[in-house]
Amino acid sequence: MFSSTPFVLSFALFLSVPLLFVFGPQILPPKHVSPSFPDDLDDLALFRKAVLACSSSRTSSAHSRLGTATNPKPKIAFLFLTNSDLSFAPLWEKFFRGHEHLYNIYIHADPTAKISAPGGVFQGRFITEAKMTKRASPTLISAARRLLAVALLEDPLNLYFTLVSQHCIPLHSFRFVHNFLFRKTPTSFKEAFSSPFPKYQSFIEILSEDPNLPDRYNSRGEDVMLPEVPFEQFRVGSQFFTLTRKHALMVLRDVKLWRKFKLPCLNLDSCYPEEHYFPTLLSMEDPKGCTHYTLTRVNWTDSMDGHPHMYTPEEVSAELVYRLRESNSSYPYIFARKFSPESLKPLMKIANDVIFGD
Ligand SMILES: *[C@@H]1O[C@H](CO)[C@@H](O)[C@H](O)[C@H]1NC(C)=O
Ligand SMILES: *[C@@H]1O[C@H](CO)[C@@H](O)[C@H](O)[C@H]1NC(C)=O
């Protein structure tokens, strides 16, 4: 007997072809972007998939999932970007424990670094799309974009995306962080998913004043960034950020700035692509949607070779944690870097009473 299912399917496919022609160019990044390195093609496919899925999930899958769940709560996607073992896994484990429905973890571990997979909440959270990362190259941008794409695709409840490294530690309890980010509780999930996403801002440092900015702008050659990125619009900021879902998608949709930022660095001493790409893109596309402030405290005093101060076990104390939380902004500091792997022991000692005591 003639079954109707394959017929309906092929009819739907047939119908969707002209729709792709109509809507494709608006929702998909163009296909004819010349890749600067071979990895680009895999990445482009992944980003297109995420953009496409999220464009339709706003109206269908996200809502149907939300519709069936009873009172679902928004989640934070924690994106770990690392090229060495996650030394602070036990501390993060303590941070996450007991909040299973409020977060997801994604780890981009450099596959050439032979990183051991931690257990517990980190079990099975390495993303298979991970590729090699290297300083002074656009690879750290690509790694962050892969994490955003995988997290966007996996769970429509991921509404904030927090990028951290293996040297980052939390300065507050999970409850504090979740309450802080979602302090303006959406009145409905429709509101939370609607674009623009008005009540939430991304936490990313965006600075236009920096003595090194001209050198960094020209690190790929003079005037190479033109016309896409005029010097007046070139920004610097922190590599680690917390983005809204809207901005995560904006980053994956971008092809214009990426075309320039993916170019190889000629002057390696003043090329930190990941510290410029995200702040420049977001400041050009949605400056009001960003706080221009990072939640991650870094100590640049006496920095060496572009590396911030790395805290040693001897420096770890309750007072240090309290000091690192203090900020001159109306926002607190929630994370901090960099900590040496050996700092884990003294941090674990003060974890319950000091770090997660709020
Ligand atoms: C920042 O690092 C310097 C050493 O480079 C140290 O003396 C100072 O106490 C640190 N500041 C904070 C707030 O930890
Ligand atoms: C706050 O501002 C003061 C005065 O400018 C400065 O000394 C201090 O380092 C700042 N603190 C932070 C956490 O940025």
mmCIF file of C-alpha atoms and ligand atoms in Angstrom:
data_model
loop_
_atom_site.group_PDB
_atom_site.id
_atom_site.type_symbol
_atom_site.label_atom_id
_atom_site.label_comp_id
_atom_site.label_asym_id
_atom_site.label_seq_id
_atom_site.Cartn_x
_atom_site.Cartn_y
_atom_site.Cartn_z
ATOM 1 C CA MET A 1 0.000 0.000 0.000
ATOM 2 C CA PHE A 2 1.117 3.549 -0.667
ATOM 3 C CA SER A 3 2.293 5.130 2.573
ATOM 4 C CA SER A 4 1.617 8.819 2.909
ATOM 5 C CA THR A 5 4.572 9.708 5.186
ATOM 6 C CA PRO A 6 7.389 9.715 2.572
ATOM 7 C CA PHE A 7 5.053 11.584 0.258
ATOM 8 C CA VAL A 8 4.324 14.284 2.830
ATOM 9 C CA LEU A 9 8.008 14.543 3.653
ATOM 10 C CA SER A 10 9.134 14.952 0.092
ATOM 11 C CA PHE A 11 6.311 17.389 -0.558
ATOM 12 C CA ALA A 12 7.439 19.463 2.452
ATOM 13 C CA LEU A 13 11.023 19.355 1.203
ATOM 14 C CA PHE A 14 9.888 20.386 -2.255
ATOM 15 C CA LEU A 15 7.987 23.302 -0.764
ATOM 16 C CA SER A 16 10.889 24.412 1.406
ATOM 17 C CA VAL A 17 13.320 24.799 -1.507
ATOM 18 C CA PRO A 18 11.919 28.107 -2.778
ATOM 19 C CA LEU A 19 11.651 29.304 0.838
ATOM 20 C CA LEU A 20 15.379 28.758 1.253
ATOM 21 C CA PHE A 21 15.994 30.984 -1.732
ATOM 22 C CA VAL A 22 13.807 33.672 -0.278
ATOM 23 C CA PHE A 23 15.011 33.589 3.317
ATOM 24 C CA GLY A 24 18.404 31.903 2.947
ATOM 25 C CA PRO A 25 20.420 35.005 2.097
ATOM 26 C CA GLN A 26 19.045 36.870 5.114
ATOM 27 C CA ILE A 27 19.563 34.194 7.719
ATOM 28 C CA LEU A 28 22.661 32.397 6.511
ATOM 29 C CA PRO A 29 26.173 33.787 6.356
ATOM 30 C CA PRO A 30 27.224 33.885 2.682
ATOM 31 C CA LYS A 31 28.830 30.701 1.341
ATOM 32 C CA HIS A 32 31.547 32.335 -0.703
ATOM 33 C CA VAL A 33 33.761 33.562 2.129
ATOM 34 C CA SER A 34 37.300 32.524 1.330
ATOM 35 C CA PRO A 35 38.583 30.455 4.232
ATOM 36 C CA SER A 36 41.903 31.601 5.695
ATOM 37 C CA PHE A 37 42.621 28.244 7.231
ATOM 38 C CA PRO A 38 41.076 24.853 6.399
ATOM 39 C CA ASP A 39 39.245 24.630 9.747
ATOM 40 C CA ASP A 40 37.057 27.499 8.634
ATOM 41 C CA LEU A 41 34.777 25.264 6.545
ATOM 42 C CA ASP A 42 33.809 23.035 9.487
ATOM 43 C CA ASP A 43 33.271 26.115 11.580
ATOM 44 C CA LEU A 44 31.137 27.831 8.960
ATOM 45 C CA ALA A 45 28.913 24.748 8.760
ATOM 46 C CA LEU A 46 28.561 24.667 12.551
ATOM 47 C CA PHE A 47 27.781 28.390 12.820
ATOM 48 C CA ARG A 48 25.238 28.229 10.013
ATOM 49 C CA LYS A 49 23.556 25.305 11.709
ATOM 50 C CA ALA A 50 23.353 27.199 15.010
ATOM 51 C CA VAL A 51 22.058 30.380 13.378
ATOM 52 C CA LEU A 52 19.459 28.467 11.401
ATOM 53 C CA ALA A 53 18.334 26.358 14.375
ATOM 54 C CA CYS A 54 18.050 29.383 16.642
ATOM 55 C CA SER A 55 16.137 31.414 14.095
ATOM 56 C CA SER A 56 13.459 28.726 13.971
ATOM 57 C CA SER A 57 13.732 27.591 17.606
ATOM 58 C CA ARG A 58 12.631 30.998 18.833
ATOM 59 C CA THR A 59 9.235 30.229 17.519
ATOM 60 C CA SER A 60 9.006 26.443 17.533
ATOM 61 C CA SER A 61 11.243 24.074 19.468
ATOM 62 C CA ALA A 62 12.137 26.464 22.285
ATOM 63 C CA HIS A 63 8.524 27.303 22.880
ATOM 64 C CA SER A 64 7.284 23.750 22.654
ATOM 65 C CA ARG A 65 9.977 22.622 25.085
ATOM 66 C CA LEU A 66 9.151 25.474 27.389
ATOM 67 C CA GLY A 67 5.488 24.880 26.969
ATOM 68 C CA THR A 68 5.675 21.305 28.211
ATOM 69 C CA ALA A 69 8.090 21.882 31.079
ATOM 70 C CA THR A 70 6.599 23.166 34.293
ATOM 71 C CA ASN A 71 8.103 26.493 35.215
ATOM 72 C CA PRO A 72 11.482 26.100 33.475
ATOM 73 C CA LYS A 73 14.268 28.375 34.725
ATOM 74 C CA PRO A 74 16.797 30.081 32.490
ATOM 75 C CA LYS A 75 20.263 28.540 32.442
ATOM 76 C CA ILE A 76 23.822 29.807 32.283
ATOM 77 C CA ALA A 77 26.081 28.068 29.769
ATOM 78 C CA PHE A 78 29.623 27.893 31.173
ATOM 79 C CA LEU A 79 32.133 27.783 28.342
ATOM 80 C CA PHE A 80 35.549 26.543 29.444
ATOM 81 C CA LEU A 81 38.324 27.437 27.021
ATOM 82 C CA THR A 82 41.504 25.558 27.908
ATOM 83 C CA ASN A 83 44.789 24.232 26.602
ATOM 84 C CA SER A 84 45.782 22.462 29.818
ATOM 85 C CA ASP A 85 44.154 20.364 32.556
ATOM 86 C CA LEU A 86 41.246 21.942 34.428
ATOM 87 C CA SER A 87 43.101 22.234 37.724
ATOM 88 C CA PHE A 88 40.197 23.976 39.417
ATOM 89 C CA ALA A 89 37.638 21.309 38.498
ATOM 90 C CA PRO A 90 37.117 20.377 42.205
ATOM 91 C CA LEU A 91 36.379 24.022 43.090
ATOM 92 C CA TRP A 92 33.981 24.446 40.152
ATOM 93 C CA GLU A 93 32.391 21.107 41.091
ATOM 94 C CA LYS A 94 31.554 22.595 44.514
ATOM 95 C CA PHE A 95 30.234 25.715 42.758
ATOM 96 C CA PHE A 96 27.895 23.771 40.469
ATOM 97 C CA ARG A 97 26.750 21.030 42.838
ATOM 98 C CA GLY A 98 23.050 21.194 43.694
ATOM 99 C CA HIS A 99 22.096 23.495 40.797
ATOM 100 C CA GLU A 100 21.764 20.865 38.066
ATOM 101 C CA HIS A 101 18.857 22.445 36.207
ATOM 102 C CA LEU A 102 20.339 25.923 36.042
ATOM 103 C CA TYR A 103 23.522 25.451 34.029
ATOM 104 C CA ASN A 104 25.267 23.555 31.242
ATOM 105 C CA ILE A 105 29.002 23.050 30.846
ATOM 106 C CA TYR A 106 30.907 23.028 27.534
ATOM 107 C CA ILE A 107 34.674 22.519 27.347
ATOM 108 C CA HIS A 108 36.825 23.466 24.361
ATOM 109 C CA ALA A 109 40.029 21.556 25.136
ATOM 110 C CA ASP A 110 42.897 21.924 22.669
ATOM 111 C CA PRO A 111 43.087 18.384 21.169
ATOM 112 C CA THR A 112 46.858 18.694 20.664
ATOM 113 C CA ALA A 113 47.407 19.264 24.392
ATOM 114 C CA LYS A 114 46.365 15.786 25.650
ATOM 115 C CA ILE A 115 44.141 17.142 28.392
ATOM 116 C CA SER A 116 42.750 14.635 30.865
ATOM 117 C CA ALA A 117 38.971 14.603 31.071
ATOM 118 C CA PRO A 118 37.747 15.472 34.554
ATOM 119 C CA GLY A 119 34.811 13.551 36.007
ATOM 120 C CA GLY A 120 31.848 14.720 38.033
ATOM 121 C CA VAL A 121 29.910 17.598 36.493
ATOM 122 C CA PHE A 122 32.544 17.822 33.727
ATOM 123 C CA GLN A 123 32.017 14.231 32.577
ATOM 124 C CA GLY A 124 31.499 14.025 28.831
ATOM 125 C CA ARG A 125 31.425 17.809 28.387
ATOM 126 C CA PHE A 126 34.387 18.139 25.975
ATOM 127 C CA ILE A 127 33.021 19.416 22.681
ATOM 128 C CA THR A 128 34.061 17.293 19.702
ATOM 129 C CA GLU A 129 34.403 20.384 17.478
ATOM 130 C CA ALA A 130 37.494 21.609 19.427
ATOM 131 C CA LYS A 131 40.632 22.497 17.458
ATOM 132 C CA MET A 132 44.134 23.647 18.264
ATOM 133 C CA THR A 133 44.488 27.103 19.842
ATOM 134 C CA LYS A 134 47.520 29.381 19.804
ATOM 135 C CA ARG A 135 48.341 32.822 21.185
ATOM 136 C CA ALA A 136 48.580 35.793 18.827
ATOM 137 C CA SER A 137 46.331 34.105 16.279
ATOM 138 C CA PRO A 138 42.602 34.131 15.566
ATOM 139 C CA THR A 139 42.278 30.556 16.909
ATOM 140 C CA LEU A 140 41.037 31.749 20.298
ATOM 141 C CA ILE A 141 38.209 33.650 18.608
ATOM 142 C CA SER A 142 37.228 30.522 16.674
ATOM 143 C CA ALA A 143 37.316 28.421 19.831
ATOM 144 C CA ALA A 144 34.985 30.835 21.632
ATOM 145 C CA ARG A 145 32.636 30.900 18.641
ATOM 146 C CA ARG A 146 32.532 27.067 18.552
ATOM 147 C CA LEU A 147 31.601 27.001 22.220
ATOM 148 C CA LEU A 148 28.846 29.551 21.641
ATOM 149 C CA ALA A 149 27.504 27.590 18.655
ATOM 150 C CA VAL A 150 27.417 24.235 20.454
ATOM 151 C CA ALA A 151 25.789 25.787 23.530
ATOM 152 C CA LEU A 152 23.202 27.657 21.434
ATOM 153 C CA LEU A 153 22.320 24.468 19.591
ATOM 154 C CA GLU A 154 22.149 22.184 22.594
ATOM 155 C CA ASP A 155 19.749 23.917 24.948
ATOM 156 C CA PRO A 156 17.248 26.716 24.219
ATOM 157 C CA LEU A 157 17.243 27.465 27.940
ATOM 158 C CA ASN A 158 20.865 28.655 27.774
ATOM 159 C CA LEU A 159 20.244 32.403 28.015
ATOM 160 C CA TYR A 160 23.640 33.605 29.242
ATOM 161 C CA PHE A 161 27.012 32.371 27.974
ATOM 162 C CA THR A 162 29.990 32.760 30.293
ATOM 163 C CA LEU A 163 33.468 32.213 28.896
ATOM 164 C CA VAL A 164 36.137 31.178 31.416
ATOM 165 C CA SER A 165 39.617 29.677 31.245
ATOM 166 C CA GLN A 166 41.401 27.002 33.256
ATOM 167 C CA HIS A 167 42.916 29.790 35.375
ATOM 168 C CA CYS A 168 39.577 31.345 36.351
ATOM 169 C CA ILE A 169 37.876 30.815 39.687
ATOM 170 C CA PRO A 170 34.414 31.787 40.948
ATOM 171 C CA LEU A 171 34.325 34.522 43.631
ATOM 172 C CA HIS A 172 30.711 33.882 44.675
ATOM 173 C CA SER A 173 28.250 31.007 45.043
ATOM 174 C CA PHE A 174 26.281 29.702 42.073
ATOM 175 C CA ARG A 175 23.070 31.017 43.613
ATOM 176 C CA PHE A 176 24.558 34.522 43.795
ATOM 177 C CA VAL A 177 25.688 34.380 40.143
ATOM 178 C CA HIS A 178 22.360 33.089 38.811
ATOM 179 C CA ASN A 179 20.359 35.592 40.848
ATOM 180 C CA PHE A 180 22.614 38.402 39.727
ATOM 181 C CA LEU A 181 22.402 37.587 36.000
ATOM 182 C CA PHE A 182 18.662 36.924 36.033
ATOM 183 C CA ARG A 183 17.805 39.560 38.647
ATOM 184 C CA LYS A 184 15.310 41.033 36.233
ATOM 185 C CA THR A 185 13.159 37.945 36.026
ATOM 186 C CA PRO A 186 11.377 37.802 32.697
ATOM 187 C CA THR A 187 7.632 38.080 33.133
ATOM 188 C CA SER A 188 7.257 35.339 30.547
ATOM 189 C CA PHE A 189 9.535 33.102 28.585
ATOM 190 C CA LYS A 190 8.231 34.665 25.463
ATOM 191 C CA GLU A 191 9.774 37.890 26.685
ATOM 192 C CA ALA A 192 13.058 36.194 27.553
ATOM 193 C CA PHE A 193 13.312 34.696 24.083
ATOM 194 C CA SER A 194 12.029 37.614 22.145
ATOM 195 C CA SER A 195 14.520 39.509 20.116
ATOM 196 C CA PRO A 196 15.565 42.162 20.961
ATOM 197 C CA PHE A 197 16.119 40.888 24.458
ATOM 198 C CA PRO A 198 15.630 44.218 26.182
ATOM 199 C CA LYS A 199 16.153 43.668 29.881
ATOM 200 C CA TYR A 200 19.403 41.775 29.702
ATOM 201 C CA GLN A 201 22.787 43.135 28.809
ATOM 202 C CA SER A 202 26.050 41.418 27.986
ATOM 203 C CA PHE A 203 28.947 41.812 30.398
ATOM 204 C CA ILE A 204 31.948 42.551 28.263
ATOM 205 C CA GLU A 205 34.630 45.164 28.710
ATOM 206 C CA ILE A 206 34.685 47.654 25.836
ATOM 207 C CA LEU A 207 37.391 50.330 25.916
ATOM 208 C CA SER A 208 38.310 52.931 23.339
ATOM 209 C CA GLU A 209 41.234 54.484 25.228
ATOM 210 C CA ASP A 210 44.395 52.459 25.277
ATOM 211 C CA PRO A 211 47.953 53.560 24.457
ATOM 212 C CA ASN A 212 48.581 50.311 22.534
ATOM 213 C CA LEU A 213 45.479 50.584 20.384
ATOM 214 C CA PRO A 214 47.206 51.967 17.226
ATOM 215 C CA ASP A 215 49.843 49.194 17.283
ATOM 216 C CA ARG A 216 47.230 46.555 17.822
ATOM 217 C CA TYR A 217 45.058 47.980 15.037
ATOM 218 C CA ASN A 218 47.987 47.764 12.611
ATOM 219 C CA SER A 219 49.273 44.378 13.762
ATOM 220 C CA ARG A 220 48.026 42.746 10.526
ATOM 221 C CA GLY A 221 49.504 45.494 8.363
ATOM 222 C CA GLU A 222 48.625 49.162 7.872
ATOM 223 C CA ASP A 223 45.070 49.896 6.815
ATOM 224 C CA VAL A 224 44.330 46.175 6.448
ATOM 225 C CA MET A 225 41.275 46.482 8.720
ATOM 226 C CA LEU A 226 39.635 49.011 6.361
ATOM 227 C CA PRO A 227 36.935 49.507 5.324
ATOM 228 C CA GLU A 228 35.132 47.097 7.678
ATOM 229 C CA VAL A 229 36.803 48.356 10.854
ATOM 230 C CA PRO A 230 37.826 52.028 10.917
ATOM 231 C CA PHE A 231 40.315 52.846 13.684
ATOM 232 C CA GLU A 232 37.693 55.016 15.458
ATOM 233 C CA GLN A 233 35.547 51.911 15.916
ATOM 234 C CA PHE A 234 38.340 49.554 16.967
ATOM 235 C CA ARG A 235 37.978 48.526 20.631
ATOM 236 C CA VAL A 236 39.819 46.540 23.252
ATOM 237 C CA GLY A 237 38.394 44.571 26.162
ATOM 238 C CA SER A 238 38.637 41.475 28.243
ATOM 239 C CA GLN A 239 38.972 38.097 26.574
ATOM 240 C CA PHE A 240 36.470 36.599 29.040
ATOM 241 C CA PHE A 241 32.853 37.686 28.892
ATOM 242 C CA THR A 242 29.233 36.842 29.681
ATOM 243 C CA LEU A 243 27.009 37.290 26.633
ATOM 244 C CA THR A 244 23.253 37.189 26.222
ATOM 245 C CA ARG A 245 21.714 34.714 23.783
ATOM 246 C CA LYS A 246 21.005 37.546 21.385
ATOM 247 C CA HIS A 247 24.662 38.583 21.321
ATOM 248 C CA ALA A 248 25.895 34.983 21.089
ATOM 249 C CA LEU A 249 23.864 34.680 17.887
ATOM 250 C CA MET A 250 25.130 38.044 16.666
ATOM 251 C CA VAL A 251 28.705 36.768 17.030
ATOM 252 C CA LEU A 252 27.911 33.635 14.995
ATOM 253 C CA ARG A 253 26.162 35.613 12.274
ATOM 254 C CA ASP A 254 29.118 37.905 11.770
ATOM 255 C CA VAL A 255 31.126 37.465 8.595
ATOM 256 C CA LYS A 256 32.062 41.084 7.940
ATOM 257 C CA LEU A 257 34.460 41.665 10.833
ATOM 258 C CA TRP A 258 35.670 38.077 10.923
ATOM 259 C CA ARG A 259 36.947 38.497 7.378
ATOM 260 C CA LYS A 260 39.480 40.957 8.819
ATOM 261 C CA PHE A 261 40.092 39.556 12.276
ATOM 262 C CA LYS A 262 40.941 36.115 10.873
ATOM 263 C CA LEU A 263 43.904 37.542 8.937
ATOM 264 C CA PRO A 264 47.277 36.386 10.272
ATOM 265 C CA CYS A 265 49.189 38.641 12.662
ATOM 266 C CA LEU A 266 52.368 40.146 11.280
ATOM 267 C CA ASN A 267 53.435 41.783 14.518
ATOM 268 C CA LEU A 268 53.017 39.018 17.096
ATOM 269 C CA ASP A 269 53.913 41.278 20.025
ATOM 270 C CA SER A 270 50.868 43.472 19.622
ATOM 271 C CA CYS A 271 48.339 41.027 18.250
ATOM 272 C CA TYR A 272 45.665 39.751 20.619
ATOM 273 C CA PRO A 273 42.741 39.158 18.247
ATOM 274 C CA GLU A 274 40.374 37.777 20.903
ATOM 275 C CA GLU A 275 40.744 40.936 23.019
ATOM 276 C CA HIS A 276 39.532 43.048 20.087
ATOM 277 C CA TYR A 277 37.119 41.019 17.996
ATOM 278 C CA PHE A 278 34.283 40.638 20.521
ATOM 279 C CA PRO A 279 34.392 44.182 21.996
ATOM 280 C CA THR A 280 34.669 45.756 18.524
ATOM 281 C CA LEU A 281 31.839 43.692 17.042
ATOM 282 C CA LEU A 282 29.447 44.261 19.948
ATOM 283 C CA SER A 283 30.267 47.936 20.233
ATOM 284 C CA MET A 284 29.580 48.398 16.517
ATOM 285 C CA GLU A 285 26.347 46.380 16.502
ATOM 286 C CA ASP A 286 24.716 46.924 19.871
ATOM 287 C CA PRO A 287 26.630 49.227 22.258
ATOM 288 C CA LYS A 288 23.561 49.850 24.437
ATOM 289 C CA GLY A 289 23.041 46.118 24.868
ATOM 290 C CA CYS A 290 26.398 45.835 26.668
ATOM 291 C CA THR A 291 27.459 47.003 30.130
ATOM 292 C CA HIS A 292 31.011 47.635 28.826
ATOM 293 C CA TYR A 293 32.046 45.981 32.089
ATOM 294 C CA THR A 294 33.575 42.554 32.650
ATOM 295 C CA LEU A 295 32.581 40.317 35.561
ATOM 296 C CA THR A 296 36.057 38.787 35.632
ATOM 297 C CA ARG A 297 38.661 40.473 37.808
ATOM 298 C CA VAL A 298 42.210 40.438 36.432
ATOM 299 C CA ASN A 299 45.289 41.952 38.004
ATOM 300 C CA TRP A 300 47.437 43.667 35.400
ATOM 301 C CA THR A 301 49.897 45.163 37.912
ATOM 302 C CA ASP A 302 53.444 44.276 36.855
ATOM 303 C CA SER A 303 52.150 42.254 33.920
ATOM 304 C CA MET A 304 54.791 40.415 31.932
ATOM 305 C CA ASP A 305 54.672 39.661 28.217
ATOM 306 C CA GLY A 306 50.909 40.239 28.055
ATOM 307 C CA HIS A 307 50.230 37.898 30.993
ATOM 308 C CA PRO A 308 48.457 39.239 34.087
ATOM 309 C CA HIS A 309 49.569 38.530 37.631
ATOM 310 C CA MET A 310 49.224 34.830 38.518
ATOM 311 C CA TYR A 311 48.223 34.282 42.146
ATOM 312 C CA THR A 312 50.268 31.724 44.084
ATOM 313 C CA PRO A 313 49.061 29.540 47.003
ATOM 314 C CA GLU A 314 50.798 31.881 49.485
ATOM 315 C CA GLU A 315 48.650 34.782 48.293
ATOM 316 C CA VAL A 316 45.325 32.973 48.683
ATOM 317 C CA SER A 317 43.279 34.113 51.687
ATOM 318 C CA ALA A 318 39.760 35.161 52.612
ATOM 319 C CA GLU A 319 40.950 38.780 52.416
ATOM 320 C CA LEU A 320 42.133 38.247 48.833
ATOM 321 C CA VAL A 321 38.707 36.932 47.824
ATOM 322 C CA TYR A 322 36.977 39.916 49.466
ATOM 323 C CA ARG A 323 39.451 42.308 47.814
ATOM 324 C CA LEU A 324 38.967 40.754 44.373
ATOM 325 C CA ARG A 325 35.183 41.093 44.642
ATOM 326 C CA GLU A 326 35.384 44.863 45.149
ATOM 327 C CA SER A 327 34.794 46.968 42.086
ATOM 328 C CA ASN A 328 34.377 50.649 41.284
ATOM 329 C CA SER A 329 31.303 49.895 39.230
ATOM 330 C CA SER A 330 27.737 49.264 40.300
ATOM 331 C CA TYR A 331 28.380 45.648 39.263
ATOM 332 C CA PRO A 332 30.376 43.216 41.372
ATOM 333 C CA TYR A 333 33.239 40.997 40.242
ATOM 334 C CA ILE A 334 32.041 37.402 40.049
ATOM 335 C CA PHE A 335 35.052 35.556 38.644
ATOM 336 C CA ALA A 336 38.796 36.119 38.851
ATOM 337 C CA ARG A 337 41.978 35.084 37.076
ATOM 338 C CA LYS A 338 44.757 34.038 36.946
ATOM 339 C CA PHE A 339 45.423 31.479 39.640
ATOM 340 C CA SER A 340 48.274 28.979 39.548
ATOM 341 C CA PRO A 341 47.158 25.308 39.656
ATOM 342 C CA GLU A 342 48.790 24.954 43.090
ATOM 343 C CA SER A 343 46.341 27.522 44.493
ATOM 344 C CA LEU A 344 43.605 24.889 44.436
ATOM 345 C CA LYS A 345 44.432 23.543 47.906
ATOM 346 C CA PRO A 346 44.141 26.825 49.868
ATOM 347 C CA LEU A 347 41.106 27.828 47.756
ATOM 348 C CA MET A 348 39.304 24.583 48.646
ATOM 349 C CA LYS A 349 39.956 25.320 52.336
ATOM 350 C CA ILE A 350 38.094 28.631 52.158
ATOM 351 C CA ALA A 351 35.525 27.522 49.561
ATOM 352 C CA ASN A 352 32.535 26.750 51.801
ATOM 353 C CA ASP A 353 32.900 29.560 54.327
ATOM 354 C CA VAL A 354 34.266 32.372 52.173
ATOM 355 C CA ILE A 355 33.793 31.904 48.422
ATOM 356 C CA PHE A 356 30.431 30.129 48.457
ATOM 357 C CA GLY A 357 29.307 31.552 51.782
ATOM 358 C CA ASP A 358 26.903 34.083 50.234
HETATM 359 C C1 LIG B 1 48.142 42.568 42.037
HETATM 360 O O1 LIG B 1 49.415 41.999 41.806
HETATM 361 C C2 LIG B 1 50.489 42.625 42.501
HETATM 362 C C3 LIG B 1 51.775 41.929 42.110
HETATM 363 O O2 LIG B 1 51.953 41.919 40.730
HETATM 364 C C4 LIG B 1 50.246 42.524 43.993
HETATM 365 O O3 LIG B 1 51.267 43.208 44.681
HETATM 366 C C5 LIG B 1 48.889 43.122 44.346
HETATM 367 O O4 LIG B 1 48.622 42.920 45.723
HETATM 368 C C6 LIG B 1 47.790 42.472 43.502
HETATM 369 N N1 LIG B 1 46.520 43.139 43.760
HETATM 370 C C7 LIG B 1 45.435 42.503 44.208
HETATM 371 C C8 LIG B 1 44.202 43.298 44.346
HETATM 372 O O5 LIG B 1 45.444 41.319 44.444
HETATM 373 C C1 LIG B 2 39.021 51.852 41.969
HETATM 374 O O1 LIG B 2 39.501 53.175 41.737
HETATM 375 C C2 LIG B 2 40.661 53.506 42.508
HETATM 376 C C3 LIG B 2 40.938 54.976 42.280
HETATM 377 O O2 LIG B 2 40.987 55.257 40.917
HETATM 378 C C4 LIG B 2 41.817 52.599 42.128
HETATM 379 O O3 LIG B 2 42.964 52.908 42.875
HETATM 380 C C5 LIG B 2 41.422 51.150 42.355
HETATM 381 O O4 LIG B 2 42.440 50.283 41.904
HETATM 382 C C6 LIG B 2 40.111 50.817 41.629
HETATM 383 N N1 LIG B 2 39.675 49.499 42.024
HETATM 384 C C7 LIG B 2 39.312 48.580 41.126
HETATM 385 C C8 LIG B 2 38.868 47.293 41.684
HETATM 386 O O5 LIG B 2 39.351 48.742 39.929
#
